[in-house]
PDB file of C-alpha atoms in Angstrom:
ATOM      1  CA  UNK A1064     108.917 144.645   5.670  1.00  0.00           C
ATOM      2  CA  UNK A1065     110.549 143.326   2.521  1.00  0.00           C
ATOM      3  CA  UNK A1066     114.078 142.080   3.113  1.00  0.00           C
ATOM      4  CA  UNK A1067     116.556 143.652   0.708  1.00  0.00           C
ATOM      5  CA  UNK A1068     119.056 140.861   0.153  1.00  0.00           C
ATOM      6  CA  UNK A1069     120.161 140.751  -3.479  1.00  0.00           C
ATOM      7  CA  UNK A1070     121.657 137.279  -3.225  1.00  0.00           C
ATOM      8  CA  UNK A1071     118.412 135.786  -1.944  1.00  0.00           C
ATOM      9  CA  UNK A1072     116.070 137.891  -4.080  1.00  0.00           C
ATOM     10  CA  UNK A1073     117.689 136.431  -7.195  1.00  0.00           C
ATOM     11  CA  UNK A1074     117.221 132.828  -6.016  1.00  0.00           C
ATOM     12  CA  UNK A1075     114.292 130.535  -6.778  1.00  0.00           C
ATOM     13  CA  UNK A1076     112.322 129.858  -3.580  1.00  0.00           C
ATOM     14  CA  UNK A1077     109.863 126.978  -3.125  1.00  0.00           C
ATOM     15  CA  UNK A1078     106.538 128.344  -1.910  1.00  0.00           C
ATOM     16  CA  UNK A1079     104.035 125.494  -2.304  1.00  0.00           C
ATOM     17  CA  UNK A1080     103.673 121.868  -3.215  1.00  0.00           C
ATOM     18  CA  UNK A1081     102.244 121.722  -6.733  1.00  0.00           C
ATOM     19  CA  UNK A1082      99.336 119.667  -5.412  1.00  0.00           C
ATOM     20  CA  UNK A1083      98.338 122.519  -3.064  1.00  0.00           C
ATOM     21  CA  UNK A1084      97.707 125.033  -5.863  1.00  0.00           C
ATOM     22  CA  UNK A1085      94.296 124.376  -7.400  1.00  0.00           C
ATOM     23  CA  UNK A1086      91.493 126.718  -8.476  1.00  0.00           C
ATOM     24  CA  UNK A1087      91.999 129.569  -6.008  1.00  0.00           C
ATOM     25  CA  UNK A1088      95.009 131.868  -5.542  1.00  0.00           C
ATOM     26  CA  UNK A1089      97.109 131.272  -2.445  1.00  0.00           C
ATOM     27  CA  UNK A1090      98.967 133.934  -0.445  1.00  0.00           C
ATOM     28  CA  UNK A1091     102.612 133.303   0.465  1.00  0.00           C
ATOM     29  CA  UNK A1092     105.369 135.426   1.988  1.00  0.00           C
ATOM     30  CA  UNK A1093     108.907 135.497   0.590  1.00  0.00           C
ATOM     31  CA  UNK A1094     111.579 137.594   2.291  1.00  0.00           C
ATOM     32  CA  UNK A1095     108.814 139.585   3.938  1.00  0.00           C
ATOM     33  CA  UNK A1096     107.058 140.245   0.603  1.00  0.00           C
ATOM     34  CA  UNK A1097     103.412 139.203   0.302  1.00  0.00           C
ATOM     35  CA  UNK A1098     102.819 137.331  -2.948  1.00  0.00           C
ATOM     36  CA  UNK A1099      99.699 135.860  -4.572  1.00  0.00           C
ATOM     37  CA  UNK A1100     100.324 132.594  -6.435  1.00  0.00           C
ATOM     38  CA  UNK A1101      97.751 131.207  -8.863  1.00  0.00           C
ATOM     39  CA  UNK A1102      97.328 128.766 -11.708  1.00  0.00           C
ATOM     40  CA  UNK A1103      95.833 129.210 -15.184  1.00  0.00           C
ATOM     41  CA  UNK A1104      95.803 127.015 -18.291  1.00  0.00           C
ATOM     42  CA  UNK A1105      99.061 128.748 -19.269  1.00  0.00           C
ATOM     43  CA  UNK A1106     100.855 127.698 -16.091  1.00  0.00           C
ATOM     44  CA  UNK A1107     101.639 129.164 -12.681  1.00  0.00           C
ATOM     45  CA  UNK A1108     101.935 132.873 -11.856  1.00  0.00           C
ATOM     46  CA  UNK A1109     103.043 135.073  -8.974  1.00  0.00           C
ATOM     47  CA  UNK A1110     101.929 138.677  -8.381  1.00  0.00           C
ATOM     48  CA  UNK A1111     102.620 141.100  -5.577  1.00  0.00           C
ATOM     49  CA  UNK A1112      99.636 140.454  -3.330  1.00  0.00           C
ATOM     50  CA  UNK A1113      98.160 143.914  -3.795  1.00  0.00           C
ATOM     51  CA  UNK A1114      95.608 145.362  -6.180  1.00  0.00           C
ATOM     52  CA  UNK A1115      96.823 148.759  -7.382  1.00  0.00           C
ATOM     53  CA  UNK A1116      93.302 150.186  -7.135  1.00  0.00           C
ATOM     54  CA  UNK A1117      92.564 150.097  -3.396  1.00  0.00           C
ATOM     55  CA  UNK A1118      95.196 147.885  -1.899  1.00  0.00           C
ATOM     56  CA  UNK A1119      93.189 144.707  -1.321  1.00  0.00           C
ATOM     57  CA  UNK A1120      95.187 141.448  -1.477  1.00  0.00           C
ATOM     58  CA  UNK A1121      94.771 139.814  -4.874  1.00  0.00           C
ATOM     59  CA  UNK A1122      94.895 136.441  -3.122  1.00  0.00           C
ATOM     60  CA  UNK A1123      91.358 137.174  -1.855  1.00  0.00           C
ATOM     61  CA  UNK A1124      90.134 137.050  -5.440  1.00  0.00           C
ATOM     62  CA  UNK A1125      89.505 134.180  -7.825  1.00  0.00           C
ATOM     63  CA  UNK A1126      90.729 132.854 -11.141  1.00  0.00           C
ATOM     64  CA  UNK A1127      88.129 133.244 -13.871  1.00  0.00           C
ATOM     65  CA  UNK A1128      88.701 132.596 -17.570  1.00  0.00           C
ATOM     66  CA  UNK A1129      92.470 132.425 -16.999  1.00  0.00           C
ATOM     67  CA  UNK A1130      92.603 135.811 -15.279  1.00  0.00           C
ATOM     68  CA  UNK A1131      92.952 136.836 -11.643  1.00  0.00           C
ATOM     69  CA  UNK A1132      89.910 138.837 -10.549  1.00  0.00           C
ATOM     70  CA  UNK A1133      90.192 141.154  -7.538  1.00  0.00           C
ATOM     71  CA  UNK A1134      87.566 140.460  -4.887  1.00  0.00           C
ATOM     72  CA  UNK A1135      86.973 144.155  -4.096  1.00  0.00           C
ATOM     73  CA  UNK A1136      85.984 145.803  -7.395  1.00  0.00           C
ATOM     74  CA  UNK A1137      86.336 143.002  -9.925  1.00  0.00           C
ATOM     75  CA  UNK A1138      89.418 144.259 -11.713  1.00  0.00           C
ATOM     76  CA  UNK A1139      90.829 141.461 -13.901  1.00  0.00           C
ATOM     77  CA  UNK A1140      94.519 140.833 -14.523  1.00  0.00           C
ATOM     78  CA  UNK A1141      95.941 138.524 -17.172  1.00  0.00           C
ATOM     79  CA  UNK A1142      98.969 136.287 -16.618  1.00  0.00           C
ATOM     80  CA  UNK A1143     101.315 139.108 -17.640  1.00  0.00           C
ATOM     81  CA  UNK A1144      99.876 141.392 -14.960  1.00  0.00           C
ATOM     82  CA  UNK A1145      98.003 143.763 -17.284  1.00  0.00           C
ATOM     83  CA  UNK A1146      94.522 144.823 -16.212  1.00  0.00           C
ATOM     84  CA  UNK A1147      92.084 143.744 -18.914  1.00  0.00           C
ATOM     85  CA  UNK A1148      88.755 144.719 -17.363  1.00  0.00           C
ATOM     86  CA  UNK A1149      87.442 147.302 -14.916  1.00  0.00           C
ATOM     87  CA  UNK A1150      83.689 146.672 -14.475  1.00  0.00           C
ATOM     88  CA  UNK A1151      82.943 150.204 -13.256  1.00  0.00           C
ATOM     89  CA  UNK A1152      84.696 151.843 -16.211  1.00  0.00           C
ATOM     90  CA  UNK A1153      82.436 152.933 -19.106  1.00  0.00           C
ATOM     91  CA  UNK A1154      82.929 150.820 -22.223  1.00  0.00           C
ATOM     92  CA  UNK A1155      84.268 153.766 -24.222  1.00  0.00           C
ATOM     93  CA  UNK A1156      86.996 154.572 -21.691  1.00  0.00           C
ATOM     94  CA  UNK A1157      90.495 153.124 -21.974  1.00  0.00           C
ATOM     95  CA  UNK A1158      91.969 151.184 -19.080  1.00  0.00           C
ATOM     96  CA  UNK A1159      94.675 153.330 -17.404  1.00  0.00           C
ATOM     97  CA  UNK A1160      98.229 152.386 -18.344  1.00  0.00           C
ATOM     98  CA  UNK A1161      99.161 152.146 -14.652  1.00  0.00           C
ATOM     99  CA  UNK A1162      96.533 149.448 -14.080  1.00  0.00           C
ATOM    100  CA  UNK A1163      99.009 146.593 -13.747  1.00  0.00           C
ATOM    101  CA  UNK A1164     100.008 144.044 -11.169  1.00  0.00           C
ATOM    102  CA  UNK A1165     103.627 143.650 -10.106  1.00  0.00           C
ATOM    103  CA  UNK A1166     104.713 140.315 -11.560  1.00  0.00           C
ATOM    104  CA  UNK A1167     107.355 137.952 -10.233  1.00  0.00           C
ATOM    105  CA  UNK A1168     108.983 135.013 -11.991  1.00  0.00           C
ATOM    106  CA  UNK A1169     107.208 131.745 -11.221  1.00  0.00           C
ATOM    107  CA  UNK A1170     107.820 128.162 -12.362  1.00  0.00           C
ATOM    108  CA  UNK A1171     106.590 124.687 -11.535  1.00  0.00           C
ATOM    109  CA  UNK A1172     109.291 122.022 -11.217  1.00  0.00           C
ATOM    110  CA  UNK A1173     109.875 118.764  -9.329  1.00  0.00           C
ATOM    111  CA  UNK A1174     106.465 118.873  -7.661  1.00  0.00           C
ATOM    112  CA  UNK A1175     106.892 122.382  -6.226  1.00  0.00           C
ATOM    113  CA  UNK A1176     105.920 125.944  -7.138  1.00  0.00           C
ATOM    114  CA  UNK A1177     108.950 128.270  -7.143  1.00  0.00           C
ATOM    115  CA  UNK A1178     109.066 132.082  -7.112  1.00  0.00           C
ATOM    116  CA  UNK A1179     111.912 134.545  -7.666  1.00  0.00           C
ATOM    117  CA  UNK A1180     111.472 138.157  -6.536  1.00  0.00           C
ATOM    118  CA  UNK A1181     114.456 139.450  -8.503  1.00  0.00           C
ATOM    119  CA  UNK A1182     116.306 138.269 -11.590  1.00  0.00           C
ATOM    120  CA  UNK A1183     116.621 134.463 -11.636  1.00  0.00           C
ATOM    121  CA  UNK A1184     120.148 133.113 -11.906  1.00  0.00           C
ATOM    122  CA  UNK A1185     118.857 130.267 -14.101  1.00  0.00           C
ATOM    123  CA  UNK A1186     115.627 129.369 -15.968  1.00  0.00           C
ATOM    124  CA  UNK A1187     114.867 126.618 -13.445  1.00  0.00           C
ATOM    125  CA  UNK A1188     115.780 126.143  -9.786  1.00  0.00           C
ATOM    126  CA  UNK A1189     119.435 125.195  -9.486  1.00  0.00           C
ATOM    127  CA  UNK A1190     118.495 121.914  -7.839  1.00  0.00           C
ATOM    128  CA  UNK A1191     117.197 120.763 -11.246  1.00  0.00           C
ATOM    129  CA  UNK A1192     120.771 120.115 -12.340  1.00  0.00           C
ATOM    130  CA  UNK A1193     121.407 117.636  -9.537  1.00  0.00           C
ATOM    131  CA  UNK A1194     118.337 115.409  -9.402  1.00  0.00           C
ATOM    132  CA  UNK A1195     119.158 111.858 -10.584  1.00  0.00           C
ATOM    133  CA  UNK A1196     116.759 109.927 -12.805  1.00  0.00           C
ATOM    134  CA  UNK A1197     115.112 106.637 -11.926  1.00  0.00           C
ATOM    135  CA  UNK A1198     114.633 107.200  -8.211  1.00  0.00           C
ATOM    136  CA  UNK A1199     111.372 106.829  -6.255  1.00  0.00           C
ATOM    137  CA  UNK A1200     110.450 110.302  -5.042  1.00  0.00           C
ATOM    138  CA  UNK A1201     108.543 111.552  -2.007  1.00  0.00           C
ATOM    139  CA  UNK A1202     107.627 115.229  -1.554  1.00  0.00           C
ATOM    140  CA  UNK A1203     107.442 116.604   1.984  1.00  0.00           C
ATOM    141  CA  UNK A1204     106.458 119.865   3.634  1.00  0.00           C
ATOM    142  CA  UNK A1205     105.997 122.579   4.256  1.00  0.00           C
ATOM    143  CA  UNK A1206     107.316 122.460   7.806  1.00  0.00           C
ATOM    144  CA  UNK A1207     106.925 125.857   9.479  1.00  0.00           C
ATOM    145  CA  UNK A1208     109.799 126.662  11.821  1.00  0.00           C
ATOM    146  CA  UNK A1209     110.330 129.738  13.963  1.00  0.00           C
ATOM    147  CA  UNK A1210     113.959 130.055  12.949  1.00  0.00           C
ATOM    148  CA  UNK A1211     116.103 131.806  10.362  1.00  0.00           C
ATOM    149  CA  UNK A1212     116.730 129.894   7.151  1.00  0.00           C
ATOM    150  CA  UNK A1213     120.533 129.701   7.500  1.00  0.00           C
ATOM    151  CA  UNK A1214     120.169 128.151  10.961  1.00  0.00           C
ATOM    152  CA  UNK A1215     117.899 125.440   9.517  1.00  0.00           C
ATOM    153  CA  UNK A1216     120.302 124.762   6.663  1.00  0.00           C
ATOM    154  CA  UNK A1217     123.323 124.518   8.951  1.00  0.00           C
ATOM    155  CA  UNK A1218     121.467 122.103  11.221  1.00  0.00           C
ATOM    156  CA  UNK A1219     120.890 119.876   8.164  1.00  0.00           C
ATOM    157  CA  UNK A1220     124.616 120.009   7.359  1.00  0.00           C
ATOM    158  CA  UNK A1221     125.658 119.203  10.939  1.00  0.00           C
ATOM    159  CA  UNK A1222     126.366 115.472  10.970  1.00  0.00           C
ATOM    160  CA  UNK A1223     127.560 115.350  14.589  1.00  0.00           C
ATOM    161  CA  UNK A1224     124.093 116.131  16.002  1.00  0.00           C
ATOM    162  CA  UNK A1225     122.620 112.923  14.558  1.00  0.00           C
ATOM    163  CA  UNK A1226     123.873 110.806  17.478  1.00  0.00           C
ATOM    164  CA  UNK A1227     122.144 112.949  20.086  1.00  0.00           C
ATOM    165  CA  UNK A1228     119.126 114.766  18.650  1.00  0.00           C
ATOM    166  CA  UNK A1229     118.143 111.713  16.571  1.00  0.00           C
ATOM    167  CA  UNK A1230     119.585 108.972  18.766  1.00  0.00           C
ATOM    168  CA  UNK A1231     118.109 105.548  18.109  1.00  0.00           C
ATOM    169  CA  UNK A1232     117.320 106.509  14.546  1.00  0.00           C
ATOM    170  CA  UNK A1233     120.061 108.403  12.708  1.00  0.00           C
ATOM    171  CA  UNK A1234     122.784 107.859  15.276  1.00  0.00           C
ATOM    172  CA  UNK A1235     123.978 106.283  18.501  1.00  0.00           C
ATOM    173  CA  UNK A1236     125.743 108.341  21.176  1.00  0.00           C
ATOM    174  CA  UNK A1237     128.062 105.380  21.825  1.00  0.00           C
ATOM    175  CA  UNK A1238     129.355 105.833  18.251  1.00  0.00           C
ATOM    176  CA  UNK A1239     129.616 109.628  18.078  1.00  0.00           C
ATOM    177  CA  UNK A1240     133.135 110.007  16.637  1.00  0.00           C
ATOM    178  CA  UNK A1241     133.229 111.526  13.159  1.00  0.00           C
ATOM    179  CA  UNK A1242     135.989 110.744  10.672  1.00  0.00           C
ATOM    180  CA  UNK A1243     137.932 113.724   9.396  1.00  0.00           C
ATOM    181  CA  UNK A1244     136.790 114.932   5.999  1.00  0.00           C
ATOM    182  CA  UNK A1245     137.367 117.774   3.558  1.00  0.00           C
ATOM    183  CA  UNK A1246     135.011 120.066   1.644  1.00  0.00           C
ATOM    184  CA  UNK A1247     135.537 120.775  -2.037  1.00  0.00           C
ATOM    185  CA  UNK A1248     134.057 123.430  -4.307  1.00  0.00           C
ATOM    186  CA  UNK A1249     133.286 122.893  -7.978  1.00  0.00           C
ATOM    187  CA  UNK A1250     131.150 125.147 -10.180  1.00  0.00           C
ATOM    188  CA  UNK A1251     129.878 126.964  -7.119  1.00  0.00           C
ATOM    189  CA  UNK A1252     128.705 123.801  -5.326  1.00  0.00           C
ATOM    190  CA  UNK A1253     130.224 122.780  -1.987  1.00  0.00           C
ATOM    191  CA  UNK A1254     130.631 119.012  -1.603  1.00  0.00           C
ATOM    192  CA  UNK A1255     131.893 117.061   1.389  1.00  0.00           C
ATOM    193  CA  UNK A1256     133.916 113.890   1.292  1.00  0.00           C
ATOM    194  CA  UNK A1257     132.188 110.787   2.624  1.00  0.00           C
ATOM    195  CA  UNK A1258     131.314 110.824   6.307  1.00  0.00           C
ATOM    196  CA  UNK A1259     130.612 107.444   7.923  1.00  0.00           C
ATOM    197  CA  UNK A1260     127.849 107.212  10.553  1.00  0.00           C
ATOM    198  CA  UNK A1261     126.368 104.198  12.324  1.00  0.00           C
ATOM    199  CA  UNK A1262     122.567 104.457  12.198  1.00  0.00           C
ATOM    200  CA  UNK A1263     120.136 102.172  14.090  1.00  0.00           C
ATOM    201  CA  UNK A1264     117.251 103.190  11.782  1.00  0.00           C
ATOM    202  CA  UNK A1265     118.556 105.187   8.847  1.00  0.00           C
ATOM    203  CA  UNK A1266     115.357 105.856   6.890  1.00  0.00           C
ATOM    204  CA  UNK A1267     112.339 104.738   8.905  1.00  0.00           C
ATOM    205  CA  UNK A1268     112.339 101.145   7.691  1.00  0.00           C
ATOM    206  CA  UNK A1269     114.011  99.841  10.866  1.00  0.00           C
ATOM    207  CA  UNK A1270     117.325  98.719   9.360  1.00  0.00           C
ATOM    208  CA  UNK A1271     120.511  99.344  11.323  1.00  0.00           C
ATOM    209  CA  UNK A1272     123.618  99.984   9.181  1.00  0.00           C
ATOM    210  CA  UNK A1273     126.683 102.103   8.557  1.00  0.00           C
ATOM    211  CA  UNK A1274     125.793 104.952   6.228  1.00  0.00           C
ATOM    212  CA  UNK A1275     128.163 107.024   4.123  1.00  0.00           C
ATOM    213  CA  UNK A1276     127.043 110.644   3.739  1.00  0.00           C
ATOM    214  CA  UNK A1277     128.055 113.126   1.043  1.00  0.00           C
ATOM    215  CA  UNK A1278     126.640 116.622   1.547  1.00  0.00           C
ATOM    216  CA  UNK A1279     126.133 119.268  -1.140  1.00  0.00           C
ATOM    217  CA  UNK A1280     125.393 123.000  -0.851  1.00  0.00           C
ATOM    218  CA  UNK A1281     123.857 124.376  -4.058  1.00  0.00           C
ATOM    219  CA  UNK A1282     122.766 127.817  -2.876  1.00  0.00           C
ATOM    220  CA  UNK A1283     122.247 129.679   0.424  1.00  0.00           C
ATOM    221  CA  UNK A1284     118.973 127.900   1.176  1.00  0.00           C
ATOM    222  CA  UNK A1285     119.140 124.738  -0.935  1.00  0.00           C
ATOM    223  CA  UNK A1286     121.206 121.716   0.096  1.00  0.00           C
ATOM    224  CA  UNK A1287     121.167 117.923  -0.136  1.00  0.00           C
ATOM    225  CA  UNK A1288     122.898 114.804   1.011  1.00  0.00           C
ATOM    226  CA  UNK A1289     123.346 111.431  -0.644  1.00  0.00           C
ATOM    227  CA  UNK A1290     123.528 108.486   1.715  1.00  0.00           C
ATOM    228  CA  UNK A1291     124.653 105.040   0.649  1.00  0.00           C
ATOM    229  CA  UNK A1292     124.718 101.837   2.617  1.00  0.00           C
ATOM    230  CA  UNK A1293     128.150 100.403   3.207  1.00  0.00           C
ATOM    231  CA  UNK A1294     128.531  97.311   1.000  1.00  0.00           C
ATOM    232  CA  UNK A1295     125.344  98.015  -0.955  1.00  0.00           C
ATOM    233  CA  UNK A1296     124.222  99.917  -4.041  1.00  0.00           C
ATOM    234  CA  UNK A1297     121.258 101.394  -2.129  1.00  0.00           C
ATOM    235  CA  UNK A1298     121.180 105.182  -2.422  1.00  0.00           C
ATOM    236  CA  UNK A1299     119.073 107.589  -0.408  1.00  0.00           C
ATOM    237  CA  UNK A1300     119.022 111.261  -1.424  1.00  0.00           C
ATOM    238  CA  UNK A1301     117.388 114.101   0.484  1.00  0.00           C
ATOM    239  CA  UNK A1302     117.043 117.705  -0.716  1.00  0.00           C
ATOM    240  CA  UNK A1303     116.194 120.507   1.719  1.00  0.00           C
ATOM    241  CA  UNK A1304     114.885 123.786   0.328  1.00  0.00           C
ATOM    242  CA  UNK A1305     114.031 126.554   2.792  1.00  0.00           C
ATOM    243  CA  UNK A1306     111.569 129.355   2.044  1.00  0.00           C
ATOM    244  CA  UNK A1307     112.648 132.523   3.906  1.00  0.00           C
ATOM    245  CA  UNK A1308     109.368 134.014   5.163  1.00  0.00           C
ATOM    246  CA  UNK A1309     110.950 136.461   7.608  1.00  0.00           C
ATOM    247  CA  UNK A1310     114.159 136.369   9.597  1.00  0.00           C
ATOM    248  CA  UNK A1311     112.229 134.684  12.403  1.00  0.00           C
ATOM    249  CA  UNK A1312     110.121 132.265  10.352  1.00  0.00           C
ATOM    250  CA  UNK A1313     110.875 129.768   7.601  1.00  0.00           C
ATOM    251  CA  UNK A1314     109.149 126.968   5.738  1.00  0.00           C
ATOM    252  CA  UNK A1315     111.117 123.841   4.921  1.00  0.00           C
ATOM    253  CA  UNK A1316     110.358 121.660   1.903  1.00  0.00           C
ATOM    254  CA  UNK A1317     111.999 118.321   1.216  1.00  0.00           C
ATOM    255  CA  UNK A1318     112.391 116.002  -1.748  1.00  0.00           C
ATOM    256  CA  UNK A1319     113.391 112.484  -0.747  1.00  0.00           C
ATOM    257  CA  UNK A1320     114.622 109.945  -3.302  1.00  0.00           C
ATOM    258  CA  UNK A1321     115.711 106.310  -3.128  1.00  0.00           C
ATOM    259  CA  UNK A1322     116.629 103.474  -5.491  1.00  0.00           C
ATOM    260  CA  UNK A1323     115.394 100.672  -3.194  1.00  0.00           C
ATOM    261  CA  UNK A1324     112.295  99.640  -1.181  1.00  0.00           C
ATOM    262  CA  UNK A1325     110.008 100.677  -4.020  1.00  0.00           C
ATOM    263  CA  UNK A1326     107.161  98.744  -2.407  1.00  0.00           C
ATOM    264  CA  UNK A1327     107.247 100.817   0.784  1.00  0.00           C
ATOM    265  CA  UNK A1328     104.403 103.328   1.087  1.00  0.00           C
ATOM    266  CA  UNK A1329     105.377 107.002   0.895  1.00  0.00           C
ATOM    267  CA  UNK A1330     103.700 107.532   4.253  1.00  0.00           C
ATOM    268  CA  UNK A1331     106.414 105.479   5.969  1.00  0.00           C
ATOM    269  CA  UNK A1332     109.062 107.971   4.883  1.00  0.00           C
ATOM    270  CA  UNK A1333     106.881 111.030   5.467  1.00  0.00           C
ATOM    271  CA  UNK A1334     106.096 110.021   9.061  1.00  0.00           C
ATOM    272  CA  UNK A1335     109.763 109.346   9.713  1.00  0.00           C
ATOM    273  CA  UNK A1336     110.734 112.782   8.428  1.00  0.00           C
ATOM    274  CA  UNK A1337     107.922 114.416  10.406  1.00  0.00           C
ATOM    275  CA  UNK A1338     109.427 112.923  13.559  1.00  0.00           C
ATOM    276  CA  UNK A1339     112.942 114.102  12.691  1.00  0.00           C
ATOM    277  CA  UNK A1340     111.740 117.635  11.978  1.00  0.00           C
ATOM    278  CA  UNK A1341     110.078 117.836  15.399  1.00  0.00           C
ATOM    279  CA  UNK A1342     113.332 116.742  17.030  1.00  0.00           C
ATOM    280  CA  UNK A1343     115.273 119.357  15.064  1.00  0.00           C
ATOM    281  CA  UNK A1344     112.663 122.020  15.840  1.00  0.00           C
ATOM    282  CA  UNK A1345     113.631 122.032  19.519  1.00  0.00           C
ATOM    283  CA  UNK A1346     117.202 122.864  18.588  1.00  0.00           C
ATOM    284  CA  UNK A1347     116.840 125.416  15.782  1.00  0.00           C
ATOM    285  CA  UNK A1348     114.057 127.351  17.509  1.00  0.00           C
ATOM    286  CA  UNK A1349     116.161 127.739  20.657  1.00  0.00           C
ATOM    287  CA  UNK A1350     119.625 128.473  19.261  1.00  0.00           C
ATOM    288  CA  UNK A1351     121.320 131.706  20.320  1.00  0.00           C
ATOM    289  CA  UNK A1352     121.964 133.962  18.629  1.00  0.00           C
ATOM    290  CA  UNK A1353     118.931 133.441  16.439  1.00  0.00           C
ATOM    291  CA  UNK A1354     120.838 134.694  13.381  1.00  0.00           C
ATOM    292  CA  UNK A1355     123.746 132.620  12.068  1.00  0.00           C
ATOM    293  CA  UNK A1356     127.098 134.245  12.967  1.00  0.00           C
ATOM    294  CA  UNK A1357     129.322 134.642   9.906  1.00  0.00           C
ATOM    295  CA  UNK A1358     132.249 135.764  12.065  1.00  0.00           C
ATOM    296  CA  UNK A1359     134.050 132.469  12.625  1.00  0.00           C
ATOM    297  CA  UNK A1360     135.474 133.808  15.891  1.00  0.00           C
ATOM    298  CA  UNK A1361     131.987 134.147  17.390  1.00  0.00           C
ATOM    299  CA  UNK A1362     131.644 130.418  18.112  1.00  0.00           C
ATOM    300  CA  UNK A1363     134.010 127.499  18.733  1.00  0.00           C
ATOM    301  CA  UNK A1364     134.538 125.117  15.802  1.00  0.00           C
ATOM    302  CA  UNK A1365     135.993 121.610  15.440  1.00  0.00           C
ATOM    303  CA  UNK A1366     137.199 119.608  12.445  1.00  0.00           C
ATOM    304  CA  UNK A1367     133.779 117.953  12.356  1.00  0.00           C
ATOM    305  CA  UNK A1368     132.354 121.410  11.568  1.00  0.00           C
ATOM    306  CA  UNK A1369     134.277 121.804   8.305  1.00  0.00           C
ATOM    307  CA  UNK A1370     131.065 121.839   6.263  1.00  0.00           C
ATOM    308  CA  UNK A1371     129.409 124.419   8.516  1.00  0.00           C
ATOM    309  CA  UNK A1372     132.503 126.593   8.289  1.00  0.00           C
ATOM    310  CA  UNK A1373     132.526 126.344   4.489  1.00  0.00           C
ATOM    311  CA  UNK A1374     128.798 127.193   4.418  1.00  0.00           C
ATOM    312  CA  UNK A1375     129.291 130.308   6.555  1.00  0.00           C
ATOM    313  CA  UNK A1376     132.189 131.434   4.385  1.00  0.00           C
ATOM    314  CA  UNK A1377     130.038 130.975   1.284  1.00  0.00           C
ATOM    315  CA  UNK A1378     127.224 133.096   2.739  1.00  0.00           C
ATOM    316  CA  UNK A1379     129.700 135.856   3.452  1.00  0.00           C
ATOM    317  CA  UNK A1380     131.141 135.655  -0.086  1.00  0.00           C
ATOM    318  CA  UNK A1381     127.656 135.931  -1.584  1.00  0.00           C
ATOM    319  CA  UNK A1382     126.784 138.881   0.644  1.00  0.00           C
ATOM    320  CA  UNK A1383     123.842 137.152   2.328  1.00  0.00           C
ATOM    321  CA  UNK A1384     122.525 139.367   5.115  1.00  0.00           C
ATOM    322  CA  UNK A1385     119.157 137.716   5.725  1.00  0.00           C
ATOM    323  CA  UNK A1386     119.260 135.404   8.736  1.00  0.00           C
ATOM    324  CA  UNK A1387     122.926 136.135   9.440  1.00  0.00           C
ATOM    325  CA  UNK A1388     124.830 138.198  11.957  1.00  0.00           C
TER     326      UNK A1388
END
């Protein structure tokens, strides 16, 4: 069942790594909606995964001469969704006006394919405005998690779990105290003040140090943090973008950037993140209630939860109903 959430339907959602989309269409699910994503010489496209003729998924078809051809009866659709050929139709008969695919907005940016089911708030994903130049980039995902998107996002924003869920890597339970901090809003983006954390192995390279985190919330399901080493100009930036499949299932994509250790293989950072995701999985897939409570009286909060509180308030302001209670 398609989830009717205006705030999320008008957002860009990452659905695939660009490298995953080759010759054949690929089916994806966004907010419960089945979508066929494919590539032509004109770019990337997204159609409702349904041929209007007899209801077969268009993702079962193939791309031929820059058109998507249905596997059932060979109907061909151009990139705008118009049917251009019906093999069984006599040559002197016009193609019915209703012979069209339902088209969604689709763009390729930052190594990902993005789809919007509604009216995009911007020509490109909002994250485009906040990606610094000159950093070494690593793309990661998708990580499939049996959890609602807002729960996954809030886990990412929760700095005080690092010392326990990721102990020995991103934190040490003997150094669990978090300095007080504030959260600011500017141009619709939530930004935390610096939060200092001692980390035995902050990025998978085995270096223990004090890290200073600044978190940013760009949209309901797109966030990031910038981490800098105390006394160094090393910067580490991690974006998390969550694809809302259903309220019970999500796919997480990550874009990791750094301005140091250029010689390190990408695999070092990917394996490290794979490990962290599996540690987080245990938590987010077992949290109760499964949906994120927007009533701040439903759970107990501390000063260390200022960012989570601000995030929940923002979801309520935007009218997000998907994945919330």
